[in-house]
XYZ file of C-alpha atoms in Angstrom:
664
model
C 86.593 81.668 157.445
C 84.544 79.220 155.484
C 80.801 79.421 155.561
C 78.960 76.537 157.246
C 77.870 73.714 154.996
C 74.166 73.751 154.330
C 72.288 70.531 155.062
C 71.950 68.423 151.939
C 68.674 66.774 150.983
C 68.231 63.365 152.551
C 68.949 61.053 149.630
C 70.305 57.567 149.660
C 73.461 56.617 147.816
C 71.315 54.754 145.306
C 69.301 57.881 144.468
C 72.372 60.098 144.165
C 74.206 57.653 141.935
C 71.160 57.154 139.747
C 70.641 60.893 139.262
C 74.315 61.584 138.598
C 74.397 58.729 136.097
C 71.306 59.998 134.304
C 72.399 63.642 134.220
C 75.927 62.940 133.013
C 75.346 60.098 130.544
C 71.838 60.481 129.191
C 71.472 61.412 125.552
C 68.666 63.825 126.398
C 70.430 66.090 128.864
C 70.754 68.936 126.369
C 67.874 70.570 128.191
C 68.050 74.195 129.293
C 69.580 74.861 132.721
C 67.119 74.728 135.567
C 66.994 76.065 139.112
C 68.396 74.099 141.986
C 65.366 72.003 142.871
C 65.639 69.344 145.537
C 65.821 66.659 142.862
C 68.829 68.281 141.237
C 70.870 68.891 144.362
C 71.852 65.221 144.574
C 73.300 65.707 148.005
C 75.516 68.719 147.198
C 75.324 71.699 149.612
C 74.668 74.584 147.234
C 74.963 78.115 148.568
C 72.208 79.704 146.486
C 68.777 78.090 146.197
C 68.566 78.903 142.500
C 71.284 77.830 140.109
C 71.787 75.935 136.886
C 74.004 73.140 135.670
C 76.059 75.587 133.615
C 76.692 77.669 136.758
C 77.406 74.674 138.973
C 81.037 75.708 139.388
C 79.936 79.209 140.335
C 77.548 77.960 143.013
C 80.173 75.698 144.554
C 82.694 78.533 144.415
C 80.226 80.848 146.128
C 79.851 78.242 148.854
C 83.436 78.927 149.883
C 83.146 82.725 149.560
C 79.604 83.936 150.285
C 80.529 87.579 149.726
C 81.218 86.773 146.095
C 77.458 86.681 145.494
C 77.201 90.434 145.989
C 80.255 90.981 143.819
C 78.820 88.881 141.000
C 75.475 90.673 141.085
C 77.189 94.063 141.057
C 79.366 93.081 138.119
C 76.481 91.604 136.143
C 74.286 94.647 136.634
C 77.232 96.848 135.638
C 77.639 94.818 132.477
C 73.926 95.035 131.778
C 74.046 98.780 132.314
C 76.955 99.289 129.928
C 75.466 97.094 127.213
C 72.280 99.189 127.314
C 74.264 102.418 127.657
C 75.988 101.842 124.335
C 72.639 101.886 122.538
C 71.983 105.534 123.438
C 75.377 107.053 124.191
C 75.885 108.219 120.596
C 72.529 110.040 120.438
C 74.228 113.403 121.093
C 77.400 112.522 119.159
C 75.969 111.571 115.769
C 76.373 114.990 114.198
C 79.909 115.418 115.465
C 80.754 112.065 113.912
C 79.075 113.060 110.651
C 80.953 116.363 110.518
C 84.281 114.688 111.225
C 83.752 112.030 108.550
C 82.052 114.380 106.059
C 79.089 112.044 105.579
C 75.675 113.201 106.757
C 73.484 110.985 104.597
C 74.315 107.649 106.225
C 74.966 108.746 109.804
C 71.779 107.162 111.156
C 73.104 103.756 110.123
C 75.623 104.087 112.952
C 72.732 103.776 115.398
C 70.614 101.398 113.332
C 73.418 98.912 112.600
C 73.921 98.462 116.337
C 70.210 98.030 116.972
C 69.663 95.537 114.152
C 72.425 93.148 115.211
C 71.558 93.675 118.873
C 67.995 92.514 118.423
C 69.038 89.787 115.980
C 71.523 88.089 118.305
C 69.922 88.612 121.738
C 67.693 85.549 121.446
C 70.446 83.576 119.698
C 72.919 84.045 122.559
C 70.212 83.156 125.073
C 69.653 79.815 123.347
C 73.371 79.185 122.801
C 73.969 79.673 126.523
C 71.572 76.781 127.166
C 73.837 74.517 125.125
C 77.425 75.622 125.761
C 76.873 77.122 129.211
C 76.404 80.637 130.515
C 80.101 81.292 131.010
C 81.273 80.247 127.562
C 78.562 82.263 125.825
C 79.240 85.277 128.046
C 82.972 85.361 127.362
C 82.383 85.137 123.592
C 79.957 88.065 123.709
C 82.346 89.948 125.985
C 85.305 89.557 123.606
C 83.236 90.599 120.579
C 81.980 93.716 122.341
C 85.417 94.796 123.584
C 87.188 94.199 120.270
C 84.741 96.145 118.144
C 84.318 98.947 120.687
C 88.012 99.531 120.208
C 87.526 99.331 116.443
C 84.758 101.958 116.531
C 87.103 104.443 118.159
C 89.776 103.938 115.504
C 87.405 104.039 112.508
C 88.386 106.518 109.802
C 85.378 106.239 107.478
C 81.655 105.989 108.026
C 81.613 102.522 106.451
C 84.203 101.219 108.918
C 82.271 102.699 111.826
C 78.987 101.143 110.690
C 80.592 97.699 110.352
C 82.230 97.920 113.782
C 78.973 99.108 115.331
C 77.168 96.153 113.803
C 79.568 93.652 115.378
C 79.488 95.628 118.615
C 75.740 95.077 118.683
C 76.302 91.325 118.330
C 78.320 91.263 121.539
C 75.998 93.645 123.372
C 72.988 91.475 122.556
C 74.702 88.487 124.145
C 75.771 90.450 127.203
C 72.253 91.698 127.800
C 70.435 88.398 127.378
C 72.945 86.332 129.378
C 73.030 88.867 132.219
C 69.232 88.774 132.368
C 69.401 84.973 132.609
C 72.198 84.625 135.158
C 70.842 87.180 137.624
C 67.683 85.188 138.516
C 69.627 81.907 138.524
C 72.127 83.119 141.141
C 69.700 85.074 143.311
C 68.274 83.490 146.488
C 64.513 83.146 146.663
C 64.164 85.813 149.327
C 65.825 88.404 147.057
C 64.178 87.471 143.760
C 61.457 90.063 144.241
C 64.043 92.834 143.838
C 65.383 91.631 140.479
C 62.611 93.227 138.452
C 63.141 96.634 140.042
C 66.919 96.469 139.660
C 66.849 95.365 136.029
C 64.161 97.866 135.095
C 66.062 100.674 136.779
C 69.271 99.702 134.984
C 67.531 99.675 131.590
C 65.752 102.976 132.137
C 68.770 104.717 133.669
C 71.195 103.685 130.955
C 68.898 105.037 128.259
C 69.094 108.548 129.693
C 72.641 108.647 131.058
C 73.922 107.595 127.635
C 73.121 110.867 125.827
C 74.437 112.906 128.768
C 77.744 111.050 128.893
C 78.032 111.178 125.116
C 77.492 114.932 125.161
C 80.178 115.467 127.817
C 82.776 113.385 125.981
C 81.945 114.911 122.604
C 82.098 118.513 123.785
C 85.179 118.357 126.011
C 87.298 115.590 124.427
C 86.300 113.848 121.181
C 83.560 111.561 119.945
C 86.043 108.666 119.779
C 86.124 108.551 123.561
C 82.438 107.651 123.457
C 83.601 104.150 122.477
C 86.912 104.090 124.325
C 85.226 105.116 127.576
C 83.020 102.035 127.314
C 86.157 99.948 126.973
C 87.646 101.452 130.128
C 84.407 100.974 132.069
C 84.081 97.378 130.899
C 87.621 96.525 131.931
C 86.938 97.988 135.368
C 83.945 95.651 135.706
C 85.916 92.529 134.756
C 86.923 90.997 138.075
C 89.190 88.052 137.364
C 89.311 85.485 140.132
C 90.628 81.977 140.565
C 88.151 79.240 139.901
C 86.703 76.857 142.503
C 89.288 74.937 144.520
C 90.051 71.419 143.373
C 88.647 69.848 146.506
C 85.287 71.550 145.934
C 84.658 70.942 142.244
C 87.379 68.669 140.804
C 85.315 67.652 137.777
C 85.210 71.253 136.495
C 88.903 71.168 135.565
C 89.906 71.210 131.906
C 93.618 70.864 132.515
C 96.349 71.175 135.158
C 96.307 74.137 137.496
C 93.499 76.503 138.240
C 90.911 77.783 135.795
C 89.921 81.438 135.553
C 86.529 83.025 135.959
C 85.207 86.376 134.807
C 82.593 88.022 137.007
C 82.569 84.796 139.018
C 81.269 82.738 136.077
C 83.245 79.606 135.384
C 84.483 79.273 131.816
C 85.752 75.729 131.997
C 83.965 72.872 130.278
C 80.571 72.012 131.670
C 80.484 68.936 133.866
C 77.323 67.914 132.039
C 78.312 67.941 128.339
C 75.424 68.244 125.924
C 75.153 67.788 122.163
C 74.558 70.867 120.030
C 70.929 71.025 118.896
C 69.793 72.461 115.592
C 68.806 76.146 115.643
C 66.657 75.920 112.564
C 64.423 78.890 113.357
C 67.104 81.342 114.508
C 67.762 82.475 110.932
C 64.096 83.227 110.300
C 63.725 85.269 113.483
C 66.842 87.312 112.706
C 65.737 87.898 109.104
C 62.335 89.091 110.283
C 63.834 91.607 112.712
C 66.317 93.036 110.211
C 63.933 93.247 107.260
C 61.296 95.102 109.285
C 63.669 97.923 110.254
C 65.654 98.211 107.019
C 63.010 99.786 104.700
C 62.223 102.658 107.079
C 65.839 103.683 107.515
C 66.523 103.216 103.822
C 63.541 105.456 103.082
C 64.949 108.228 105.264
C 68.333 108.019 103.539
C 66.730 108.262 100.119
C 64.699 111.257 101.175
C 67.752 113.010 102.527
C 69.552 112.457 99.245
C 66.582 113.524 97.149
C 66.576 110.314 95.111
C 62.864 109.589 95.242
C 61.165 110.158 91.933
C 57.689 109.266 93.100
C 55.368 111.351 95.228
C 54.512 108.224 97.206
C 57.819 106.920 98.618
C 56.082 104.068 100.421
C 55.246 102.488 97.062
C 58.917 102.104 96.124
C 60.310 98.554 95.681
C 63.037 99.258 98.248
C 60.294 99.772 100.836
C 57.858 97.019 99.842
C 60.209 94.120 99.104
C 61.946 94.045 102.522
C 58.569 94.055 104.275
C 57.396 91.196 102.059
C 60.571 89.323 102.937
C 59.937 89.973 106.639
C 56.420 88.569 106.299
C 57.762 85.453 104.568
C 60.385 84.992 107.287
C 57.673 85.251 109.941
C 55.509 82.693 108.130
C 58.467 80.318 107.804
C 59.193 80.723 111.504
C 55.615 79.922 112.467
C 55.441 77.042 109.997
C 58.694 75.512 111.195
C 57.670 75.628 114.831
C 54.265 74.146 114.062
C 55.860 71.313 112.101
C 58.447 70.659 114.806
C 55.803 70.545 117.538
C 53.395 68.276 115.664
C 55.960 66.410 113.590
C 58.367 63.564 114.413
C 59.355 63.007 117.990
C 63.013 63.782 117.330
C 62.168 67.350 116.363
C 60.471 68.017 119.693
C 63.819 67.831 121.507
C 65.335 70.688 119.485
C 66.075 74.063 121.024
C 63.507 76.580 119.819
C 64.217 80.295 119.538
C 60.540 80.799 120.459
C 59.633 77.841 122.707
C 56.120 76.407 122.253
C 55.353 76.925 125.939
C 55.505 80.703 125.394
C 52.831 80.696 122.694
C 50.045 81.951 124.924
C 47.909 85.046 125.121
C 49.588 86.723 128.078
C 53.168 86.335 126.914
C 52.482 87.442 123.335
C 50.601 90.483 124.662
C 53.602 91.314 126.858
C 55.910 91.088 123.840
C 53.710 93.507 121.903
C 53.498 95.939 124.818
C 57.282 95.831 125.205
C 57.873 96.566 121.519
C 55.238 99.307 121.351
C 56.545 101.107 124.451
C 60.126 100.846 123.224
C 59.086 102.694 120.047
C 58.410 106.133 121.629
C 61.110 105.798 124.278
C 64.106 105.334 121.975
C 62.574 107.761 119.484
C 62.519 110.396 122.225
C 66.078 109.620 123.292
C 67.332 110.271 119.744
C 64.879 112.926 118.473
C 64.716 115.370 121.381
C 68.483 116.054 121.617
C 68.420 116.885 117.888
C 65.555 119.315 118.434
C 67.257 120.957 121.409
C 70.384 121.533 119.311
C 68.749 122.663 116.068
C 65.715 124.607 117.287
C 66.998 126.027 120.564
C 70.726 126.233 119.755
C 71.841 124.076 122.671
C 75.186 122.289 122.753
C 75.477 118.508 122.766
C 76.125 118.583 126.511
C 73.117 120.789 127.248
C 70.916 118.637 125.019
C 71.958 115.561 126.964
C 71.383 117.221 130.323
C 67.834 118.103 129.330
C 67.024 114.404 129.264
C 67.899 113.989 132.945
C 64.249 114.274 134.077
C 63.628 111.047 132.195
C 66.292 109.425 134.400
C 64.572 110.237 137.668
C 61.125 109.353 136.375
C 62.349 106.059 134.901
C 63.871 105.082 138.228
C 60.663 105.998 140.037
C 58.653 103.972 137.534
C 60.735 100.829 138.013
C 60.577 101.050 141.791
C 56.828 101.692 141.684
C 56.190 98.682 139.459
C 58.282 96.451 141.697
C 56.512 97.591 144.852
C 53.065 97.186 143.312
C 53.695 93.664 142.052
C 55.295 92.595 145.328
C 52.390 93.887 147.412
C 54.317 96.608 149.231
C 51.839 99.321 148.154
C 48.554 97.455 147.765
C 49.019 95.413 150.941
C 48.456 92.202 148.972
C 51.323 90.141 147.626
C 49.430 89.175 144.497
C 51.017 90.530 141.293
C 49.290 93.332 139.402
C 50.791 93.086 135.945
C 47.641 94.169 134.131
C 47.402 97.391 136.109
C 51.148 97.974 135.706
C 51.142 97.690 131.914
C 47.935 99.688 131.518
C 49.198 102.547 133.683
C 52.558 102.548 131.881
C 50.958 102.795 128.436
C 48.479 105.489 129.481
C 51.213 107.578 131.104
C 53.379 107.470 127.988
C 50.338 108.227 125.821
C 49.532 111.348 127.847
C 53.138 112.535 127.633
C 53.363 112.075 123.866
C 49.949 113.652 123.270
C 50.903 116.722 125.299
C 54.118 117.104 123.290
C 52.092 117.656 120.117
C 50.709 120.940 121.516
C 54.073 122.568 122.256
C 56.611 124.340 120.073
C 54.605 126.730 117.861
C 52.473 129.785 118.440
C 49.185 130.444 116.702
C 50.831 132.367 113.854
C 53.308 129.576 113.187
C 56.408 131.348 114.546
C 58.881 129.437 116.673
C 58.692 130.094 120.394
C 61.573 130.051 122.832
C 62.551 127.092 124.910
C 59.609 125.729 126.890
C 60.349 123.931 130.135
C 57.193 121.891 129.617
C 59.044 119.943 126.919
C 61.414 118.571 129.534
C 58.662 118.061 132.089
C 56.530 116.008 129.719
C 59.503 113.759 128.997
C 59.204 112.627 132.608
C 55.864 111.003 131.820
C 57.451 109.042 128.971
C 60.303 107.920 131.211
C 57.984 106.929 134.060
C 55.825 104.801 131.787
C 58.808 103.105 130.185
C 60.308 102.296 133.578
C 57.089 100.645 134.719
C 56.827 98.689 131.475
C 60.424 97.432 131.582
C 60.198 96.359 135.224
C 56.774 94.770 134.788
C 57.883 92.768 131.745
C 60.925 91.403 133.568
C 58.903 90.327 136.597
C 56.120 88.927 134.424
C 58.520 86.608 132.583
C 59.883 85.156 135.803
C 56.383 84.166 136.912
C 54.545 83.255 133.732
C 57.186 81.427 131.691
C 58.291 77.872 132.534
C 61.561 77.511 134.392
C 63.289 75.870 131.449
C 62.322 78.680 129.075
C 63.435 81.670 131.144
C 66.500 82.165 128.956
C 64.566 82.305 125.707
C 61.821 84.439 127.243
C 64.298 87.087 128.405
C 66.077 87.091 125.060
C 62.835 87.532 123.134
C 61.725 90.437 125.326
C 65.083 92.149 124.790
C 64.815 91.533 121.068
C 61.381 93.092 120.710
C 62.178 96.075 122.931
C 65.101 97.029 120.693
C 63.055 96.141 117.607
C 60.381 98.645 118.569
C 62.965 101.297 119.387
C 64.853 100.736 116.137
C 61.664 101.105 114.123
C 60.944 104.300 116.057
C 64.351 105.773 115.184
C 63.961 104.810 111.524
C 60.437 106.245 111.320
C 61.599 109.489 112.922
C 64.409 109.766 110.373
C 61.971 109.133 107.524
C 59.570 111.811 108.786
C 62.377 114.345 109.181
C 63.662 113.605 105.688
C 60.192 114.007 104.254
C 59.722 117.357 105.992
C 63.179 118.697 105.219
C 63.428 117.793 101.534
C 60.517 119.909 100.211
C 61.579 122.933 102.294
C 65.334 122.983 101.655
C 67.858 121.864 99.085
C 70.231 118.940 99.779
C 73.092 121.431 100.181
C 71.084 123.388 102.732
C 70.321 120.176 104.630
C 74.027 119.474 104.966
C 74.607 123.009 106.232
C 71.877 122.533 108.826
C 73.558 119.405 110.109
C 76.950 121.101 110.073
C 75.575 124.030 112.103
C 75.306 121.847 115.185
C 79.079 121.387 115.314
C 80.114 124.628 113.568
C 79.054 128.049 114.903
C 79.412 129.849 111.556
C 77.199 128.233 108.904
C 76.458 130.038 105.656
C 72.840 130.494 106.566
C 70.513 133.481 106.668
C 68.037 134.215 109.428
C 65.040 133.425 107.248
C 66.520 130.123 106.124
C 67.397 129.192 109.668
C 63.882 130.026 110.887
C 62.421 127.822 108.147
C 64.668 124.927 109.127
C 63.758 125.280 112.800
C 60.114 125.184 111.866
C 60.696 122.040 109.816
C 62.413 120.272 112.727
C 59.654 121.303 115.113
C 56.986 120.105 112.707
C 58.818 116.789 112.227
C 59.004 116.197 115.972
C 55.310 116.982 116.331
C 54.608 114.435 113.619
C 56.780 111.942 115.502
C 54.707 112.431 118.624
C 51.476 111.888 116.684
C 52.824 108.586 115.398
C 53.854 107.674 118.950
C 50.318 108.387 120.142
C 48.946 105.908 117.623
C 51.530 103.309 118.625
C 50.794 103.770 122.330
C 47.058 103.519 121.691
C 47.753 100.095 120.220
C 49.874 99.322 123.303
C 46.921 100.157 125.554
C 44.775 97.677 123.638
C 47.474 94.987 123.858
C 47.841 95.524 127.606
C 44.207 94.481 128.045
C 45.131 90.955 126.942
C 47.608 90.635 129.813
C 44.735 90.571 132.284
C 44.662 87.634 134.621
C 43.160 87.376 138.051
C 45.857 86.055 140.363
C 44.725 84.018 143.349
C 48.247 83.208 144.526
C 51.150 85.299 145.737
C 54.413 85.668 143.858
C 56.159 83.097 146.043
C 53.367 80.560 145.632
C 53.440 80.945 141.844
C 57.190 80.310 141.791
C 56.724 77.204 143.945
C 54.218 75.872 141.426
C 56.687 76.541 138.615
C 59.353 74.617 140.501
C 56.993 71.691 141.018
C 56.110 71.636 137.313
C 59.780 71.617 136.397
C 60.458 68.895 138.943
C 57.760 66.663 137.467
C 59.032 67.276 133.956
C 62.616 66.414 134.863
C 61.554 63.291 136.728
C 59.628 62.101 133.690
C 62.583 62.692 131.383
C 64.985 60.996 133.776
C 62.792 57.932 134.002
C 62.436 57.814 130.246
C 66.201 57.978 129.778
C 67.288 55.745 132.642
C 64.766 52.913 132.412
C 66.242 51.358 129.215
C 69.692 51.257 130.825
C 68.296 49.872 134.059
C 66.351 47.144 132.279
C 69.396 46.123 130.247
C 71.550 45.812 133.371
C 68.777 43.974 135.185
C 68.346 41.435 132.363
C 72.073 40.830 132.281
C 72.165 40.380 136.060
C 69.299 37.866 135.951
C 71.061 35.930 133.220
C 74.301 35.799 135.220
C 72.414 34.704 138.335
C 70.668 31.882 136.450
C 73.974 30.681 134.978
C 75.518 30.588 138.456
C 72.598 28.635 139.913
C 72.692 26.168 136.975
C 76.430 25.675 137.401
C 77.329 27.147 134.002
C 79.281 29.998 135.596
C 81.636 29.789 138.541
C 81.212 32.630 141.012
C 84.391 34.489 141.928
C 85.151 35.693 145.474
C 82.799 38.452 146.581
C 80.240 37.864 143.830
C 77.479 37.138 146.278
C 77.898 40.415 148.122
C 78.246 42.471 144.965
C 75.359 40.694 143.278
C 73.084 41.177 146.248
C 73.811 44.892 146.598
C 73.541 45.551 142.861
C 70.420 43.459 142.577
C 68.728 45.313 145.411
C 69.572 48.685 143.865
C 68.321 47.730 140.417
C 65.157 46.116 141.664
C 64.395 49.053 143.924
C 64.473 51.654 141.135
C-alpha cells in the first residue's frame, strides 16, 4: 500500500517553472547538495524533510516505500562500521602476516599504507560527491574497496599486500565520508539528534571489535580471511533494489528499462548536471597528510634494521625533508585558498577541499581535538595487543579479547555525549560541546597517565598480568567515544549546510591522521628501545615467538625483551599524555555559550542556506529573464506598429508570458 502523498508547498506554476528552469539550466548550479528546504521542494512531495539534489531519486523512491528508509540507514551504518573495522582488524594479525611472508621489518607499512590513503582520499571523495552525486561516488569507492580487499587476501609478498592495502584505504576513505554525508541528508528532522550517537558508537565499536575479530580469524583459520571476511560482510550489506518507478521520477532514467540502486542510492545520472570544478587544493592537502606520517614510520623501520649511523636519528635527512615538504604543502594550501577567496570572482565558485566558511576558531579547534584524541586511541589499539602477546604470552585471540572493555566504554561515551548535547541529562536542550570535549580529553589523559605507573616493580622485574591495564583502557575508550560523537554533532550545527560534506571529510581525515602518527611514533619508540638491547637477529626471533611456540631464546634474553616492550609502552603513554594535554588546551577554544536549542540552530542554518540559494538563483535567472523580456517588448512594439502580423493565439500567449515575466 502506497504511503499518502505529503502536502506540497503552495507555489504557483510560475514559481515552480522558474525554479526548475534555474536549477536545471543555470551555469552556477555546481553547488554542493543542500537539504530539502521549502524553496527547493518546487511542489514535489518528498518523504524525508532533509535530502539533496544528488539523492532526489532516493527520496522519491522512499516516498513509494517508506520502510526503505530504515533499510538504507541500516545498510549505511553497516558500511560505515566495516570501513572503520578494516583500519583495526589487522592489529592482532600483523605478526602472523610477517611470519608467513618472512618480512618483519616492513610489516607496519601494512597498517600505515591503509591509513595514509584513507586520510588522503576521505576529503577528496566528499568533494567529488558534491559534483558527481552521492551515488556515483559511493559506487566507485565501493568497487575499489571490494576489489583490493580480495587482492589483499591473495597477496604472496609483503610488497603486494602493502600496495593492495593502500588502494583499499582509498575506497574505505570514500565509503566513510560519503556515509557520513548521506546519513544526515536522509534522516528526518525529528531523528537527527540520534545521528551523532549512532555514528560515534559505530566508530568506537569498530575500533575494538576489529582486533578481536582479527584474532579469532588468525588463530582458528588464517590471516587471509581477515580480508576475505570483510568481502563477505560487505556483500551481505549490498541490498540491490530496482530504482524509482518511471511514473515517479522519469527524468532519472539513463536508458530503457529500470536502473539499479545499491543501498537505496540511485546511481543513474543526476537530473541536475553540473560542470566539474577544479580541485586545485586537493593535492596539497593529500601531500601534507602523507608527508607528516611518512618520516615517523620510516624512522621506525630504519631503527629496526639498525641502519642509523647517528646517535640522533631525528636529525637524519629522511626525517627532516618530508616534514619540510609537509610544511610547504600546508603553506601552499593556505596560500591558494587565500588567493582564491580574495582573487578573481571566477575562483570563488570553485569547490574547496577546506571551504572558507569553516575557517573559524571553533571548527579548527574541533579538528585539532579530533586529531589529538585519535593519536592515543589508535596507538592503544595497536600497541596493547602487542604487549599482551609479548610480555604476558597471550595468543592473538586473547589479546583481542582484552580490548573488549574499550568497546563497552566507547559505546557508553557516545551515548553520554549524545544525551548531554540533546538535553536529556541536563534538562536543557542547549548543546554542551565545550563540556563534552573537555571531559573526553581529561578522561583519556587520566587513563594514559595511570598506564605509566603499571608494569614494573620497584626492582625493575616484570610483574604478572595486571587487570588494571584492561580497566584503564576503559577510560581511553570512554573519552574517545565522547570525542567522536561530539565532533559529529558539532559539525552538523556549526558548519553551513552546503559545507557539511567537506566538514565531515576533514574530520575523518584528521582523526585517521592523528591515529596514523600515533602508530608510527609507537613503532619508532619500540625500535629505539629494542635496537640497543638486542641484535637484529634477536629482534626477528622476538617477533617470530608470537606465532611460534619454540623460539631459540633463553630465559634471560626473553626477560630483557619483555622489559624493553614494557618500557616502550610506558614511553608511548608518556607521549600520549603530552598529546592529550595539548588536546585539553585546544578544547578550551571550542567554548561558546549557546542561547538556542539544537533545533533552533538548525532552523537558522536552513534560513541562511535559503537566503544564499535565493540570491544565487536571482543572480543566475535575472539575465535570462531580462533578455526574454526585452525580446517580448520588441515583438509587442512591432505588432502594434504593424511591422509584424500576429498569428492565431498570440494575444493569449503574449499576455500570459508577459504577466509571468513582469511578475518575477
